[in-house]
Short mmCIF file of C-alpha atoms and ligand atoms in Angstrom, two decimals:
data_model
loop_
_atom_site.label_atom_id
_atom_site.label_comp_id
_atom_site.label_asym_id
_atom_site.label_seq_id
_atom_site.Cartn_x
_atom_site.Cartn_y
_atom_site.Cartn_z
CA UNK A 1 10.97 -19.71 41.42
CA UNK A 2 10.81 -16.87 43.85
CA UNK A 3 10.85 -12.51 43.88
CA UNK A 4 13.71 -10.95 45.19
CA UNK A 5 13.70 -7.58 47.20
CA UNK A 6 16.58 -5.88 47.90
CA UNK A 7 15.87 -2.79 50.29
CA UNK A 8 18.29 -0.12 51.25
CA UNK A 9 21.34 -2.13 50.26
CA UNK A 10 24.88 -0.85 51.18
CA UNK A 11 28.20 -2.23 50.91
CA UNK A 12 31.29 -0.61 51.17
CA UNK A 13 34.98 -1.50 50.92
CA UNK A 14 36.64 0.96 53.18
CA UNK A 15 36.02 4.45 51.38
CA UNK A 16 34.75 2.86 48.72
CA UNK A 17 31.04 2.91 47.97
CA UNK A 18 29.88 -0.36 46.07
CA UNK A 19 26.59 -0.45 46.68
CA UNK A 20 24.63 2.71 47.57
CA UNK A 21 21.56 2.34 49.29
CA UNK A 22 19.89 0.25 46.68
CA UNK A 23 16.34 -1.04 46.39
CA UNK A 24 14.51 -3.01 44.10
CA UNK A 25 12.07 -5.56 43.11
CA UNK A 26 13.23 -8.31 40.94
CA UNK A 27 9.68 -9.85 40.19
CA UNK A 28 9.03 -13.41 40.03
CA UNK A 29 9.81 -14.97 36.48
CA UNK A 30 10.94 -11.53 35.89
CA UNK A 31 14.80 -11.63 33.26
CA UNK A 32 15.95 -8.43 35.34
CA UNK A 33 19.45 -7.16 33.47
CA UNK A 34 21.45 -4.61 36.05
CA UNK A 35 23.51 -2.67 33.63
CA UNK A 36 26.49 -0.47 34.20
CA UNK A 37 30.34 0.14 33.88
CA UNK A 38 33.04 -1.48 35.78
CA UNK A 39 33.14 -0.23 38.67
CA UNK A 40 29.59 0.47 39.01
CA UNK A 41 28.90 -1.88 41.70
CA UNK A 42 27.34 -5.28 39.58
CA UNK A 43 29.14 -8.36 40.87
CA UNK A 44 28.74 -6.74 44.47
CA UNK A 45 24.99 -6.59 43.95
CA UNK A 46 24.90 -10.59 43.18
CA UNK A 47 27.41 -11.59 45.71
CA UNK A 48 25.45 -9.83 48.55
CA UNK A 49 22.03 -11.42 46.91
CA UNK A 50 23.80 -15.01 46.98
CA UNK A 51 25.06 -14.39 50.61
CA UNK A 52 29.15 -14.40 49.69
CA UNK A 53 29.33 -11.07 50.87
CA UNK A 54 27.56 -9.36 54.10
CA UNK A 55 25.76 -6.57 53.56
CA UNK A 56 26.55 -3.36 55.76
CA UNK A 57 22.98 -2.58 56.26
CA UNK A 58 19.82 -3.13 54.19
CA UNK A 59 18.09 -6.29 53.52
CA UNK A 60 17.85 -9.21 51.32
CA UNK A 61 14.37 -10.51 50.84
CA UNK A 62 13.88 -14.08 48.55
CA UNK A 63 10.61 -15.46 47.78
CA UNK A 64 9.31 -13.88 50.85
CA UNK A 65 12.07 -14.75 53.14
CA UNK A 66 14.68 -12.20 54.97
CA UNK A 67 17.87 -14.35 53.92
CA UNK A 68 20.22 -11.55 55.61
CA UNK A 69 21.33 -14.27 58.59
CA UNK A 70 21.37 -17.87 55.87
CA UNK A 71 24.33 -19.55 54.44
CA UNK A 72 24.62 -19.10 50.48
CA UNK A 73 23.46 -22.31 50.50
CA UNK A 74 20.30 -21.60 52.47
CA UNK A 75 19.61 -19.56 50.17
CA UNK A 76 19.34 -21.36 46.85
CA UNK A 77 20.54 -19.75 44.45
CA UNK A 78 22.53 -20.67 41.37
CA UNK A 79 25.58 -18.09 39.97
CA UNK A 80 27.43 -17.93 37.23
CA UNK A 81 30.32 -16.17 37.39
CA UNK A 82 32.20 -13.60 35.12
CA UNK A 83 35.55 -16.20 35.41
CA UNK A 84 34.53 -19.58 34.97
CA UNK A 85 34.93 -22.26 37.86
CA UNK A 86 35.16 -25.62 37.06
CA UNK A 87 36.44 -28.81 38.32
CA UNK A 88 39.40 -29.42 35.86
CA UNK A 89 39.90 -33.20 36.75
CA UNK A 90 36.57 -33.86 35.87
CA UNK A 91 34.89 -34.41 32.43
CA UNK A 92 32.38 -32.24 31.09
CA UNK A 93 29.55 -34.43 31.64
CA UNK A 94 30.41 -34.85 35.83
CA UNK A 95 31.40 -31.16 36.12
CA UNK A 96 27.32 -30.66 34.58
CA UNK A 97 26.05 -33.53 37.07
CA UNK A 98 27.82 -31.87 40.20
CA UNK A 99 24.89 -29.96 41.04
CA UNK A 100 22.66 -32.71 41.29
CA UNK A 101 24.73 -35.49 43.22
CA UNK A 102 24.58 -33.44 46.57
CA UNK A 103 23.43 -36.13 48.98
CA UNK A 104 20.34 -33.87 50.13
CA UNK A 105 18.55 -33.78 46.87
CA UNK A 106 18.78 -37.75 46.11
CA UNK A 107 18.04 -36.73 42.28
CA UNK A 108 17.32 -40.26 40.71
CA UNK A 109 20.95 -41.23 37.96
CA UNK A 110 18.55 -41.63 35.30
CA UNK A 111 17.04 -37.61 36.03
CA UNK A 112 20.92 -36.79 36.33
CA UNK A 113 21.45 -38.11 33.17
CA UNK A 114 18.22 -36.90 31.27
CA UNK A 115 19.31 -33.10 32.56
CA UNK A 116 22.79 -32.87 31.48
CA UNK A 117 21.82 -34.24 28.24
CA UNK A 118 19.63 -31.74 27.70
CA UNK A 119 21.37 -28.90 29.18
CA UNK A 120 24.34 -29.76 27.03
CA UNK A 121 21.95 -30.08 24.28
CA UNK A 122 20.85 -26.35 24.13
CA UNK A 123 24.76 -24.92 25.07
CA UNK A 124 25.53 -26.75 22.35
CA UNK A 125 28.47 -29.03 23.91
CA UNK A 126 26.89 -32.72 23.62
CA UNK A 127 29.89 -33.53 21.71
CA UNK A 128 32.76 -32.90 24.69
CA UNK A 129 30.50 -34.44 27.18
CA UNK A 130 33.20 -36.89 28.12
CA UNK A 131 35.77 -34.49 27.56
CA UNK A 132 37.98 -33.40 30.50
CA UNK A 133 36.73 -29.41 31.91
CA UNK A 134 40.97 -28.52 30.66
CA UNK A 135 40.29 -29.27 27.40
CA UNK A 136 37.80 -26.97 26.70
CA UNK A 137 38.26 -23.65 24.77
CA UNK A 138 37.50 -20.49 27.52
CA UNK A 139 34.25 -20.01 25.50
CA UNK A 140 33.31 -24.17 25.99
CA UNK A 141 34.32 -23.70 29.53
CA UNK A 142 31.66 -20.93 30.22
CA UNK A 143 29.42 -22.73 28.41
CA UNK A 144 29.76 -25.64 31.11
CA UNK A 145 29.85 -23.20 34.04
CA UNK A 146 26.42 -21.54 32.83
CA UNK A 147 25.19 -25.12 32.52
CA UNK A 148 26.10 -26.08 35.97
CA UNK A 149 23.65 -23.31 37.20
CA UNK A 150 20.86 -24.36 34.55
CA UNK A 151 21.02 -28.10 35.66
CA UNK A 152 19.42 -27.36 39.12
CA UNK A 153 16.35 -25.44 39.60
CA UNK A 154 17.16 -22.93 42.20
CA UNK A 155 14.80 -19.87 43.23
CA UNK A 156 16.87 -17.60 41.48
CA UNK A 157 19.64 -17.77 39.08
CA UNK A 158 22.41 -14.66 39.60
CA UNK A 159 24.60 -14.33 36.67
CA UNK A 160 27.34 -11.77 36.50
CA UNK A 161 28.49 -11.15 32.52
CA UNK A 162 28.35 -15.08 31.30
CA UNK A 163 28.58 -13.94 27.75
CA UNK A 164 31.64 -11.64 28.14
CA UNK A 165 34.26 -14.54 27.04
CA UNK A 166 32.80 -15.59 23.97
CA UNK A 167 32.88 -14.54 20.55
CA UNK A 168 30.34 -12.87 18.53
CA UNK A 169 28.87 -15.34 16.89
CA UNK A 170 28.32 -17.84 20.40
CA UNK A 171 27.17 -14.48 22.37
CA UNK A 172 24.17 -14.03 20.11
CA UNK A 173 23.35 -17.65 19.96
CA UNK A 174 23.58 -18.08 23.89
CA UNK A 175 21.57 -14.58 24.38
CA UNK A 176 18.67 -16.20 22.00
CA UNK A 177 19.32 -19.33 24.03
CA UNK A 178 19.32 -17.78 27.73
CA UNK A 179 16.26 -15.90 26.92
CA UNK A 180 14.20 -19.33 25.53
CA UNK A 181 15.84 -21.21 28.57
CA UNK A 182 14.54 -18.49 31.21
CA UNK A 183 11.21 -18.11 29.50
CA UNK A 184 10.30 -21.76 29.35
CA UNK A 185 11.38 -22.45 33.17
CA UNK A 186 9.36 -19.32 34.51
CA UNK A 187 13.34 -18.37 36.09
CA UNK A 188 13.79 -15.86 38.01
CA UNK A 189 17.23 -14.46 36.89
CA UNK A 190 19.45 -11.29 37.46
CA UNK A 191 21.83 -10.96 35.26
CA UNK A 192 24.34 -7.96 35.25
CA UNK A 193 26.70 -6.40 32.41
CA UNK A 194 28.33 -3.90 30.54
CA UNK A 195 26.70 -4.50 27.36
CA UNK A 196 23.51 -2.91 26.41
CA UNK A 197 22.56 -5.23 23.79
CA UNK A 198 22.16 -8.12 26.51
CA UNK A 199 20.41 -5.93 28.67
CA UNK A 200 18.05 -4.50 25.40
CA UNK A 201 17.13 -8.03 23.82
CA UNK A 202 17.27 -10.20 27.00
CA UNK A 203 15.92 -7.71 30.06
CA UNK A 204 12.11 -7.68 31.08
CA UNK A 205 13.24 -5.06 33.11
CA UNK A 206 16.54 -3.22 32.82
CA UNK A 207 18.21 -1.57 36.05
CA UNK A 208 21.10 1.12 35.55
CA UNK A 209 23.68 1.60 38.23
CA UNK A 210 26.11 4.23 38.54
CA UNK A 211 28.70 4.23 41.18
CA UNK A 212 26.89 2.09 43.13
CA UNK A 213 22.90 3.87 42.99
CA UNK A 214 20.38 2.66 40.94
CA UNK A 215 19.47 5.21 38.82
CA UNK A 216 16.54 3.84 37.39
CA UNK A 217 14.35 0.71 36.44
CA UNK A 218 12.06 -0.10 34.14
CA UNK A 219 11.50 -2.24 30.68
CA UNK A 220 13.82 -1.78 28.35
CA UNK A 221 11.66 0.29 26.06
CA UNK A 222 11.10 2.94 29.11
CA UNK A 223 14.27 3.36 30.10
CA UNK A 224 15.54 4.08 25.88
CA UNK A 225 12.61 6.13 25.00
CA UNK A 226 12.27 7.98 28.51
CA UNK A 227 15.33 8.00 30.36
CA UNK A 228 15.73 9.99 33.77
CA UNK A 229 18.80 11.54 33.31
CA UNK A 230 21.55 11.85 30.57
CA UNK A 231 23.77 9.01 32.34
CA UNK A 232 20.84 7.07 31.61
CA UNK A 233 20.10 7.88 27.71
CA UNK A 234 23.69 7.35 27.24
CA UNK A 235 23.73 3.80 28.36
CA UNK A 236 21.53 2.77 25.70
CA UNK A 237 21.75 3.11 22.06
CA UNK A 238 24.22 2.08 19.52
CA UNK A 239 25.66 5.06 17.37
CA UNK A 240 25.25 6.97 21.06
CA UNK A 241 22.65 9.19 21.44
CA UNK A 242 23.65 12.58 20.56
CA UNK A 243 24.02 15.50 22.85
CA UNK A 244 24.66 19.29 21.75
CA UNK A 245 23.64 22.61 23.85
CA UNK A 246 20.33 23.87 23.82
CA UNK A 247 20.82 26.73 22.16
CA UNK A 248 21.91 24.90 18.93
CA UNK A 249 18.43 24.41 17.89
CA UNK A 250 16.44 26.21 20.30
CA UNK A 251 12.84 26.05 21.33
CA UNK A 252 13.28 23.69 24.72
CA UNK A 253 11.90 24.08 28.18
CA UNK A 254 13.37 26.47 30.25
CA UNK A 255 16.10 25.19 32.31
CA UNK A 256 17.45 23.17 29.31
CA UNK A 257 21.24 23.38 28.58
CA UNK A 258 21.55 20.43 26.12
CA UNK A 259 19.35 17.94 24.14
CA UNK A 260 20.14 14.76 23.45
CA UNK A 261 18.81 13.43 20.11
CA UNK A 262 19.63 9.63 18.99
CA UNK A 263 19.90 9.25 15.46
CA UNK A 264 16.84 7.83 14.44
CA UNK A 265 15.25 11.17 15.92
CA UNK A 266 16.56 13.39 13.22
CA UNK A 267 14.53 14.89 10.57
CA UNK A 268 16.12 15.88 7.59
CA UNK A 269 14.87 18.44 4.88
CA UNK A 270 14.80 21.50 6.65
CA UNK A 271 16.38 22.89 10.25
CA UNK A 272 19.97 23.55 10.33
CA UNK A 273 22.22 23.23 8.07
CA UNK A 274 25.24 20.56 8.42
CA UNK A 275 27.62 18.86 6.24
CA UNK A 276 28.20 15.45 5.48
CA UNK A 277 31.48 14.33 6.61
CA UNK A 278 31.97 10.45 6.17
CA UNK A 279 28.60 7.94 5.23
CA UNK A 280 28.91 4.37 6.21
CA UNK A 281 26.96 1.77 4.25
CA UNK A 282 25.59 -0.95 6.30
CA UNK A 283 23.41 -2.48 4.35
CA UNK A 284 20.01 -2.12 5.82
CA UNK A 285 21.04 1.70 6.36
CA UNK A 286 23.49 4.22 6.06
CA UNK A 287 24.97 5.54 8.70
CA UNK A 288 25.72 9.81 8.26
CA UNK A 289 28.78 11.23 10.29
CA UNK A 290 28.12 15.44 10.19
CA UNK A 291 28.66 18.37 11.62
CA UNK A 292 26.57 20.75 12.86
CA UNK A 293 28.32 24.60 13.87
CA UNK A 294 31.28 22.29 15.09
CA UNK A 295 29.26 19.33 16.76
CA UNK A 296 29.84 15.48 15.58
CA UNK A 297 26.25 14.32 15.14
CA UNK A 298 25.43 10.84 13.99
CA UNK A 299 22.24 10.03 12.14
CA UNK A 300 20.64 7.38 9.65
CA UNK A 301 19.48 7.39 6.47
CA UNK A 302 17.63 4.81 3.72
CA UNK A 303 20.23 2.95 2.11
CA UNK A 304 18.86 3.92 -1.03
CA UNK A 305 20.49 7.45 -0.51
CA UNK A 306 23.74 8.77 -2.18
CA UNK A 307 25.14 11.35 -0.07
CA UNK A 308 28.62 12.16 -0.84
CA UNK A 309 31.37 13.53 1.64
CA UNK A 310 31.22 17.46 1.54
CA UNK A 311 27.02 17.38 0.90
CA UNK A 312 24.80 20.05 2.86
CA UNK A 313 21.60 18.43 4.18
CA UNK A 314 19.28 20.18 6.52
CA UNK A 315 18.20 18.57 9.95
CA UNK A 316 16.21 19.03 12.89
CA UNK A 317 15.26 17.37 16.23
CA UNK A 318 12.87 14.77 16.41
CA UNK A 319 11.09 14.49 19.89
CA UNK A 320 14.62 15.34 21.75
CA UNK A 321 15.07 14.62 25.18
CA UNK A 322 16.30 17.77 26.91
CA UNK A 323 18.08 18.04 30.08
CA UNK A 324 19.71 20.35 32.76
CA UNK A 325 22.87 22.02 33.44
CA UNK A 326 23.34 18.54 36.41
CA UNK A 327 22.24 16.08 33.47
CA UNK A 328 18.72 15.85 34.94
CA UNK A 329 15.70 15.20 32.13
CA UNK A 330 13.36 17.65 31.97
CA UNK A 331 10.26 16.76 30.77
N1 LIG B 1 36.66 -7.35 47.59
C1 LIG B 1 36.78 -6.04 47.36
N2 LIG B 1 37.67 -5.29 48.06
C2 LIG B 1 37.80 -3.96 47.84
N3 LIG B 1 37.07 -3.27 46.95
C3 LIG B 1 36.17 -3.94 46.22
C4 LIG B 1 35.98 -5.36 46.38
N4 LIG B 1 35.01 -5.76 45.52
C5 LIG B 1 34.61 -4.64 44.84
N5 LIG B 1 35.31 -3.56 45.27
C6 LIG B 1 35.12 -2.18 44.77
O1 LIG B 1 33.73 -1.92 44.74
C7 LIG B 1 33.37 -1.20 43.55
C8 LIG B 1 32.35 -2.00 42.77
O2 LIG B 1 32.97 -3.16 42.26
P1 LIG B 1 32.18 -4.30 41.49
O3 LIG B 1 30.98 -4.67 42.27
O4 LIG B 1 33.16 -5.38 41.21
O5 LIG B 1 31.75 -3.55 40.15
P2 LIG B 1 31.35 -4.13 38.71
O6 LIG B 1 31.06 -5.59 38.85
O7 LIG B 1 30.18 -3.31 38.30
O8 LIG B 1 32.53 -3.86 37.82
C9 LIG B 1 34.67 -0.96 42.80
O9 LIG B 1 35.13 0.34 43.10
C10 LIG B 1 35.59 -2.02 43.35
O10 LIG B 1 36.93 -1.58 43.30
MG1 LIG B 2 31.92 -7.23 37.85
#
């Protein structure tokens, strides 16, 4: 497996930006998940790394190589793309071995047949094996397309939002599964999405991209505890982190104009006062919808508690993260 360096990368389509001067160090063995919104520039990123697009300046570095001038072939790499892409006359089992039968490698029928066992094994498909690719749900086929990739044992796998197809229940297997996979090959994988759960449970280091700039990059736990910028805490956290003006508690660094507080970093028992509005039970916690001198604030409590709609409780900022009037952290 190999490190990939991407330095000063920019791509443009016409007036629009895609990728805006980006550079970054995907280290080898490293699970790196670039995470952003549509728009934001991901499937360019891994289509310039695996040579389908040209760059308009910047460079492309893979285990110590400049690949700018080589063929996406020359550059072996393995994606898996957001819209699976298989053969549909095939069956499962050859659309898995296609990888392997390219006359160059001369991989040995009985290896062939050891690897897409096994690969089918752990996507949990050994069962349509000799089933043709259009008779597969769309979740089975992306299964098969991220096995294609997993079959072979490239420098670096590229894999733009794999997961996005299936349902709940397959995504969380297959992120358990991806990470295992990844960890016990020593890959070298980018992987980019939307969805900051992937990029929280799967990333050794997490990348954030807006409009085309990474913002910042770190491990997961750096960028949720001590994000750059209030793009940034945004991305991560599910309920949101919450944001109100500075003034609402006070007490910040000059040049704050708001803090953003998630909602395990609210102390209750004294502070401000705000009123219960709606409490979700989840089980493990419940979840407190209030209001605070017109603000929504979200926080969480022990599920042992009984607040009621209508109850006054009084809260105050844990450790908030303040930032400027430009969205800037100030630390
Ligand atoms: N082939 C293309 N032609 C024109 N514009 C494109 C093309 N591919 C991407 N773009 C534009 O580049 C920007 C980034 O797109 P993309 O890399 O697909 O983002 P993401 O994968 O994060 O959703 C978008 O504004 C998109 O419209
Ligand atoms: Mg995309």
């Amino acid at each position: 497996m190999a490190e990939v360096t991407l330095k000063n990368l920019c791509k443009s389509f016409g007036e629009d930006v895609a990728v805006d001067d980006v550079s970054m160090t995907i280290p080898d063995g490293a699970f790196v998940v670039l995470l952003g919104p549509t728009g934001a520039g991901k499937t360019t990123t891994l289509r310039l790394i695996s040579g389908l697009e040209k760059e308009d300046s910047g460079e492309i570095w893979i285990g110590g190589r400049n690949v700018s001038g080589e063929t996406p072939a020359q550059r072996d790499v393995a994606m898996v793309f957001q819209q699976y892409s298989l053969y549909p006359h095939l069956t499962v089992k050859d659309n898995l071995a296609f990888p392997l039968k390219s006359p160059i490698l001369k991989t040995p029928q009985a290896e062939i047949d050891r690897k897409v066992a096994e690969v089918a094994e752990v996507l949990q498909i050994s069962h349509k094996l000799d089933n043709k690719a259009t008779e597969l749900s769309g979740g089975e086929m992306q299964r098969v397309s991220i096995g294609r990739a997993l079959v072979r044992e490239p420098a670096v796998y590229l894999m733009d939002e794999p997961l996005s197809s299936l349902d709940a229940k397959l995504r969380t297997d297959l992120r358990v599964e991806l990470k295992r996979i990844q960890g016990s090959l020593g890959a070298t994988l980018l992987y980019v999405t939307h969805d900051q759960i992937e990029a929280m449970t799967m990333a050794t280091h997490v990348g954030v991209l807006d409009q085309g700039r990474l913002v910042q990059f770190g491990t997961p736990r750096e960028i949720y505890e001590d994000p750059d910028s209030l793009y940034v805490a945004s991305r991560l956290g599910l309920p949101r982190i919450n944001v109100l003006p500075a003034d609402v508690f006070g007490g910040v660094p000059p040049g704050t104009t708001q803090i953003g507080m998630r909602p395990e970093h609210i102390r209750q028992g004294d502070g401000q006062d705000a009123e219960v509005m709606r409490v979700e039970h989840l089980g493990d916690q419940n979840r407190l919808h209030l209001t605070l001198k017109g603000h929504a604030i979200t926080t969480i409590a022990d599920p042992s508690t009984d607040y009621e709609p209508g109850a006054h409780i009084k809260i105050a900022p844990k450790n908030p993260l303040c930032f400027d009037a430009d969205g800037n952290r100030i630390r």
